[in-house]
mmCIF file of C-alpha atoms in Angstrom:
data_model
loop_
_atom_site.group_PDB
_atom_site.id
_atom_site.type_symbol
_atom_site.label_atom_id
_atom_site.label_comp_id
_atom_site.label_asym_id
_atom_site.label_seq_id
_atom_site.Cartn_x
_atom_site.Cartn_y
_atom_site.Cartn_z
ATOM 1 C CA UNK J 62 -22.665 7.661 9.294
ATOM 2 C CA UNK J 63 -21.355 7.894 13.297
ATOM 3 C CA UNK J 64 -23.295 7.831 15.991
ATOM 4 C CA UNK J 65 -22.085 8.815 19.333
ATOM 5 C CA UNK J 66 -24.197 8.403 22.738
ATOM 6 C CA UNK J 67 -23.174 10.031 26.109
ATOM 7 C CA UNK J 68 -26.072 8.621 28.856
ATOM 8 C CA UNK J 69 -25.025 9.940 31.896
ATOM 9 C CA UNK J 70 -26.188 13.816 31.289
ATOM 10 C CA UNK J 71 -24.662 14.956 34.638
ATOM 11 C CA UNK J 72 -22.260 13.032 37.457
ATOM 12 C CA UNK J 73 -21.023 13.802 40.731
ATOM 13 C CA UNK J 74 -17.338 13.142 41.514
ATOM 14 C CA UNK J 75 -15.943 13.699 45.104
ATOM 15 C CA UNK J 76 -12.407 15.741 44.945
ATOM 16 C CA UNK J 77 -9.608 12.831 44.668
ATOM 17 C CA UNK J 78 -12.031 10.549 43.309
ATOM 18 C CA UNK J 79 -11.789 8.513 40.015
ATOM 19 C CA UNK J 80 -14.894 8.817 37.614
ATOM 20 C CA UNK J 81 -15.515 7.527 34.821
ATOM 21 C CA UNK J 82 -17.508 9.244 31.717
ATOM 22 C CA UNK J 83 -19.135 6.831 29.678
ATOM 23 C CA UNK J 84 -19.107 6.722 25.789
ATOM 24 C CA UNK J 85 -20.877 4.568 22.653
ATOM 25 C CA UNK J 86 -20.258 4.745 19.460
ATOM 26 C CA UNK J 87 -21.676 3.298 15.904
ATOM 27 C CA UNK J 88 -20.104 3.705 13.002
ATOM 28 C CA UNK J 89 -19.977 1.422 9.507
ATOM 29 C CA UNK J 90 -16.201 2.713 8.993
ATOM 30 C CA UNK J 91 -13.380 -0.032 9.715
ATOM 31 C CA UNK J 92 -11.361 2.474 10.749
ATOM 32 C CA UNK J 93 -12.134 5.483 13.081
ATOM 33 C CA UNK J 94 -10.920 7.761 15.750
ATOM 34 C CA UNK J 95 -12.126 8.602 18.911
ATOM 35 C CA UNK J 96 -11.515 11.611 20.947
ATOM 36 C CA UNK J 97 -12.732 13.466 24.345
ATOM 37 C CA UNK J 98 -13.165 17.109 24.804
ATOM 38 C CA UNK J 99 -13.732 19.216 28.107
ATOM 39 C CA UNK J 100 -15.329 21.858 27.981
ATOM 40 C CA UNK J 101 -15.230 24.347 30.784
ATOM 41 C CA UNK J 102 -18.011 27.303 31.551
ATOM 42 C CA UNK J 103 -16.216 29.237 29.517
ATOM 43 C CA UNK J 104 -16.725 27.958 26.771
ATOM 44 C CA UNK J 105 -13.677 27.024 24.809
ATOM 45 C CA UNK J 106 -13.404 22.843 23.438
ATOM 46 C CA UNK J 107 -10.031 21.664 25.039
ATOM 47 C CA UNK J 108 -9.167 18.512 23.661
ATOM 48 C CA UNK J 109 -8.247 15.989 26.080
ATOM 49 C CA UNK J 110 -7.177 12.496 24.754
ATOM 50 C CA UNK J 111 -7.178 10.382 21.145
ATOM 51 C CA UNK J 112 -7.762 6.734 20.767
ATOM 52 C CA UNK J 113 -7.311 5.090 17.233
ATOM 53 C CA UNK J 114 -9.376 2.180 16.029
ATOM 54 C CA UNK J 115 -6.327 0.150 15.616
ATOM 55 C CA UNK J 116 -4.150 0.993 18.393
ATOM 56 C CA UNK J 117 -3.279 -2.034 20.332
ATOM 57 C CA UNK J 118 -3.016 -0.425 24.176
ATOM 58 C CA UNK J 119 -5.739 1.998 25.618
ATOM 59 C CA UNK J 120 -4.875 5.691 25.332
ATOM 60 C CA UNK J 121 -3.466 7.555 28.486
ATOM 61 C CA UNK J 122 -2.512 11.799 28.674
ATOM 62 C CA UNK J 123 -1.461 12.161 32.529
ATOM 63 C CA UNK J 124 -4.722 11.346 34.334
ATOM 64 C CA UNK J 125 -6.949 10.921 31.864
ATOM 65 C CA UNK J 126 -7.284 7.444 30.305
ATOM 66 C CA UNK J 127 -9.715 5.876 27.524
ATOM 67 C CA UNK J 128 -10.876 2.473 28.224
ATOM 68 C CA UNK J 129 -11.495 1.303 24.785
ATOM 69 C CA UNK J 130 -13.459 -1.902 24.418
ATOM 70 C CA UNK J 131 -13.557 -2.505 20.451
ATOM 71 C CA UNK J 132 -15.999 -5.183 20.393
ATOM 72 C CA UNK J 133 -18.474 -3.599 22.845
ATOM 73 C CA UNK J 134 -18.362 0.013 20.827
ATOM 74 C CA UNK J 135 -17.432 2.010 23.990
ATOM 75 C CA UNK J 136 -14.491 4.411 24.886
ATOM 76 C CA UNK J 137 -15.182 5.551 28.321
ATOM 77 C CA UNK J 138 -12.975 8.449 29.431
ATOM 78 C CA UNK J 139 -11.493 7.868 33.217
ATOM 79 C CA UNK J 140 -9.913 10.442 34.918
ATOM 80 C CA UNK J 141 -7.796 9.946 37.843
ATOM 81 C CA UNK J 142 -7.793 11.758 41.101
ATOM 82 C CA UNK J 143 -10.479 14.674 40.480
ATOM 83 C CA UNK J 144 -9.584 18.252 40.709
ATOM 84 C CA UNK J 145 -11.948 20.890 41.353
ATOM 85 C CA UNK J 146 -10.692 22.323 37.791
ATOM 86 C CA UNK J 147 -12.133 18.941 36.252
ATOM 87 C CA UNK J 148 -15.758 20.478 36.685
ATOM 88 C CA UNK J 149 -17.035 21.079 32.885
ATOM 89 C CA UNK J 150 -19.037 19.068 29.960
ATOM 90 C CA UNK J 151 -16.934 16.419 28.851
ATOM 91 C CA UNK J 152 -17.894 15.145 25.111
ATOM 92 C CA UNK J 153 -16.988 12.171 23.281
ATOM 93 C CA UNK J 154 -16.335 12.642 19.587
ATOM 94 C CA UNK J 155 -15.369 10.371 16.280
ATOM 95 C CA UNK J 156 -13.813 10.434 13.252
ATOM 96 C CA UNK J 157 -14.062 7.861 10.223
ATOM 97 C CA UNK J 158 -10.937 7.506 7.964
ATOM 98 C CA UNK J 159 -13.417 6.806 5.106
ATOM 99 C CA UNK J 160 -14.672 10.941 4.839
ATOM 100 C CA UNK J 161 -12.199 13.333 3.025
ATOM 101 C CA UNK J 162 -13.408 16.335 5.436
ATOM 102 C CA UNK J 163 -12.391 14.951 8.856
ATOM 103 C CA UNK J 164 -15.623 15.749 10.288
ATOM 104 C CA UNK J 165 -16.289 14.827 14.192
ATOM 105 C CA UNK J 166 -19.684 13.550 14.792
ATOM 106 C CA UNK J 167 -20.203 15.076 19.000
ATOM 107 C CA UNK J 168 -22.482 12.847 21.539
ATOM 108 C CA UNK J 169 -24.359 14.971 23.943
ATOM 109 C CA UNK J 170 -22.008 15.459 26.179
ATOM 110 C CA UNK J 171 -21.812 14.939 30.416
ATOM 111 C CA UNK J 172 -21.630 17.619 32.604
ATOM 112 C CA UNK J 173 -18.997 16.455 35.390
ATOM 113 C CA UNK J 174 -19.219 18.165 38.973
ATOM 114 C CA UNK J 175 -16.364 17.849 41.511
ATOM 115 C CA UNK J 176 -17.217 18.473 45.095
ATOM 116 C CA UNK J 177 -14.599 19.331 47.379
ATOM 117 C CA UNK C 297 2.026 26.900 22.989
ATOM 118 C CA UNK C 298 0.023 27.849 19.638
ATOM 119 C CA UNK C 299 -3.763 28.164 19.626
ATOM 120 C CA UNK C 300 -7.018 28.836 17.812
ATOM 121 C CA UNK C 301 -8.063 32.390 17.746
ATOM 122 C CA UNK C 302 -11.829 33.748 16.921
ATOM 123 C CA UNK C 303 -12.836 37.127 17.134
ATOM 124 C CA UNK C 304 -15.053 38.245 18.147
ATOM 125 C CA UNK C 305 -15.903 36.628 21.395
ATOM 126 C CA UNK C 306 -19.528 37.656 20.671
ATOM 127 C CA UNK C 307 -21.609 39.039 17.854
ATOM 128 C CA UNK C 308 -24.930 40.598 18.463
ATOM 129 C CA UNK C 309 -26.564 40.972 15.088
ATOM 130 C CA UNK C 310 -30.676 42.114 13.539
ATOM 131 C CA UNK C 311 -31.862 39.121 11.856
ATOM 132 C CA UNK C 312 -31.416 39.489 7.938
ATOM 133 C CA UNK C 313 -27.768 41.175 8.289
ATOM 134 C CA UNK C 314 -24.353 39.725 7.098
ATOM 135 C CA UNK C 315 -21.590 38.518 9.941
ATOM 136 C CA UNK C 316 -18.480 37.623 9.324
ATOM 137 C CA UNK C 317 -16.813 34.982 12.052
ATOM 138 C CA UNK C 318 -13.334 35.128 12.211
ATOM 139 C CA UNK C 319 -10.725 32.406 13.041
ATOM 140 C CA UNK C 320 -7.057 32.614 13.289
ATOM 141 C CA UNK C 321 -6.071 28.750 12.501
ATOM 142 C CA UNK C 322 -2.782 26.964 14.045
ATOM 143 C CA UNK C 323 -0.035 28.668 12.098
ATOM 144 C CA UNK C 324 1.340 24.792 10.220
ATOM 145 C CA UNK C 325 -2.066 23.710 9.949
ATOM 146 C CA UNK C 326 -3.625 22.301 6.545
ATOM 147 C CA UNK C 327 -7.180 22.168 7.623
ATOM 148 C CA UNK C 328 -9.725 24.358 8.693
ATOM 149 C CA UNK C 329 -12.759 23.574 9.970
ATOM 150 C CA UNK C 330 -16.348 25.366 11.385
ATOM 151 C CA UNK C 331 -18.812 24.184 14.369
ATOM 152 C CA UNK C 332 -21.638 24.849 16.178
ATOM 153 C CA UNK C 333 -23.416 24.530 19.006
ATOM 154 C CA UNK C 334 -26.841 25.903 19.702
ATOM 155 C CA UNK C 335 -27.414 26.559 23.694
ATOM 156 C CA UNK C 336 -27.523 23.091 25.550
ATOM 157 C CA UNK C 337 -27.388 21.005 22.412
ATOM 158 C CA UNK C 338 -24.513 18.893 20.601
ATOM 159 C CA UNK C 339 -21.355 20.550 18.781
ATOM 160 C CA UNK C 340 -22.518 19.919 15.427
ATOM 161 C CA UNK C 341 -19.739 20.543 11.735
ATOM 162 C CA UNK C 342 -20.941 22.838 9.466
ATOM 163 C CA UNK C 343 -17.593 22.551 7.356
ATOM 164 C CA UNK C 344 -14.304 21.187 6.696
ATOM 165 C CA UNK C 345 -11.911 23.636 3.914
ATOM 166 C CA UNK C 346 -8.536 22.336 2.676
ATOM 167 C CA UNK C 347 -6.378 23.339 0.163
ATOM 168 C CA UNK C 348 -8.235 26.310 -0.740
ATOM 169 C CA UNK C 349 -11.472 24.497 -1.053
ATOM 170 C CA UNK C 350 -14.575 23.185 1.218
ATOM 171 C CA UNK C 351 -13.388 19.316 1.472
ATOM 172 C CA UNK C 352 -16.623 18.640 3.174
ATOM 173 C CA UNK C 353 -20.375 20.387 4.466
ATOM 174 C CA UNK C 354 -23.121 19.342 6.529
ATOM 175 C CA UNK C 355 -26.921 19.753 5.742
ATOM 176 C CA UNK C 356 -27.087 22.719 7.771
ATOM 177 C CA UNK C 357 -24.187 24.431 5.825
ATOM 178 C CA UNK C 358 -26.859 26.257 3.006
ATOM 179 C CA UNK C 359 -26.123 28.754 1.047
ATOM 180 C CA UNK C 360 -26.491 31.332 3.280
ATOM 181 C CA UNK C 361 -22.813 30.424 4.860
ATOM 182 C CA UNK C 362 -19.915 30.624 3.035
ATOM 183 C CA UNK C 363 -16.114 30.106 4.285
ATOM 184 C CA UNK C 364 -13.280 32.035 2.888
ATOM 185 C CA UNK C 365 -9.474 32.264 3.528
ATOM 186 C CA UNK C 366 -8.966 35.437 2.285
ATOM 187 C CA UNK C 367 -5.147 35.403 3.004
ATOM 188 C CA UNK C 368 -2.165 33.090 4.619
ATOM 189 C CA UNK C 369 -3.455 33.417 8.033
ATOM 190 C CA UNK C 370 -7.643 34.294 8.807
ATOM 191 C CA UNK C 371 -10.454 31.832 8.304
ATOM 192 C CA UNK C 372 -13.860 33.672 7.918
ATOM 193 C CA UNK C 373 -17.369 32.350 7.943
ATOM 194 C CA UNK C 374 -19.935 33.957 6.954
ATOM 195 C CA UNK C 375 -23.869 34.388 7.119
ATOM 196 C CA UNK C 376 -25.398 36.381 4.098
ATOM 197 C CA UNK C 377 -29.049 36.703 6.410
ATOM 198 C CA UNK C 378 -28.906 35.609 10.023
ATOM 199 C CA UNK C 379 -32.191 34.087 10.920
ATOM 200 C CA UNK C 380 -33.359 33.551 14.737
ATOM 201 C CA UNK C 381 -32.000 30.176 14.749
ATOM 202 C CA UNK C 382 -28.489 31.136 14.070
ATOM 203 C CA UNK C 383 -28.537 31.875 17.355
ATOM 204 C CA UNK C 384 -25.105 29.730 18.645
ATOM 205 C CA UNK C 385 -21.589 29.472 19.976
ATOM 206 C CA UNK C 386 -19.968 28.846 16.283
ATOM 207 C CA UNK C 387 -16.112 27.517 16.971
ATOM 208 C CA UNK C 388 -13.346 27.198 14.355
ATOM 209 C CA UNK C 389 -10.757 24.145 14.505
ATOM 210 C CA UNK C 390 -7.454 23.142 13.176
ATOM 211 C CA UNK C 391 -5.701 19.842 12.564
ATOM 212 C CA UNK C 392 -2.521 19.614 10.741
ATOM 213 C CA UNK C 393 -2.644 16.823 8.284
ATOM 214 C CA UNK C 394 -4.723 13.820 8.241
ATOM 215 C CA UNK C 395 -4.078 10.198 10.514
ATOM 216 C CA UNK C 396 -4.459 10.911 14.231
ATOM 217 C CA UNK C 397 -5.639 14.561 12.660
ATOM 218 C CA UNK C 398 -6.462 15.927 16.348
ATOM 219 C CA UNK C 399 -8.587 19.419 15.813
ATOM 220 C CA UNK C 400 -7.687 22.398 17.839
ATOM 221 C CA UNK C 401 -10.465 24.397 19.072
ATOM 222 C CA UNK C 402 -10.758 28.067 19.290
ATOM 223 C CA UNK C 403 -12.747 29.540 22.062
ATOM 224 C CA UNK C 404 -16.130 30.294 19.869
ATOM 225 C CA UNK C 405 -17.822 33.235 19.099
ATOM 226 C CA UNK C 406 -21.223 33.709 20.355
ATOM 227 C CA UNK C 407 -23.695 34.643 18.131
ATOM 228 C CA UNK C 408 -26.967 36.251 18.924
ATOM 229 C CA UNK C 409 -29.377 37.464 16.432
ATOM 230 C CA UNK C 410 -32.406 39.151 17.567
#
């Protein structure tokens, strides 16, 4: 079974800023996927960036970036220079290679707001 | 650039009738897949369907819901009697094969059942 835990329920970001949206994760599976998802107030699950249990470097789409520490169980999502449009949830998600349905276990999720 | 489509964009539905949720899945996608995600809580899987079968359900996946693909391109679920606590935004997802495996999200259909 995965377990995924967001603790930071809601964070303030100032335009331009870098933030970063913390993630833990607990799984018995050797090898795993991790993933973040934004999603805005309307409602739709945009995903955002993938990190594999085995990938040597840290994942990076434009200015988002995972900071994947392995032996701590964390894959904090940092994004770069805020944007107003960066206000939404943001939720961390896994995958174990062990299931045959590809199922992503969700943490809680963060609600990220950017003030201009 | 190729999405996820769900219709409707919300259901309102009596408690004890049928819905059908429909999903429009990634055109060269293998694997189809149901969420939900009751007001303010976690995104939680209901079901993953490949090859023409469920590969994998959760606990909450009973057998009131069923999922169908009843031809090359729509993805239904359904709820044979909608009780108060089906009350959610239910999204369908798409990944096309397995490794990396990334799911594409549709944009969810609200349900409310009163």
């Amino acid at each position: 079974a995965q377990k995924i835990t967001q603790t930071q329920p809601g964070m303030f970001v100032q335009e331009k800023e870098a933030v970063t949206l913390d993630c833990t994760y607990d799984t018995s599976d050797p090898s795993y996927g991790l993933f973040w998802y934004k999603q805005p107030s309307s409602g739709e699950m945009i995903f955002l960036i993938y990190q594999g249990s085995y990938d040597q470097q840290n994942a990076t789409e434009g200015r988002y970036s995972l900071n994947f520490q392995k032996a701590r169980k964390s894959a904090n999502l940092v994004i770069s220079a805020s944007q107003l449009g960066d206000s939404a949830m943001y939720f961390c998600a896994m995958r174990g290679y062990n299931n045959a349905g590809n199922m992503l276990t969700f943490g809680g999720g963060t609600r990220l707001m950017v003030k201009p | 650039e190729p999405e996820v489509t769900q219709t409707p964009s919300h259901q309102v539905t009596q408690m004890g009738q049928e819905v059908i949720l429909r999903c429009v899945p990634i055109s060269n996608h293998l694997y189809f897949y149901w969420y939900r995600q009751i007001l303010g809580q976690k995104v939680e899987f209901l079901v993953s369907f490949y090859n023409n079968e469920i590969s994998e359900k959760s606990e909450i996946f009973d057998d009131q819901f069923s999922v169908e693909r009843p031809d090359g391109s729509n993805f239904t679920l359904k709820i044979r009697s909608t009780k108060l606590e089906d009350s959610a935004m239910y999204f369908c997802a798409s990944s096309v094969r397995q490794g990396k495996n990334i799911q594409y999200f549709g944009a969810g259909t609200r349900l409310s059942v009163l």
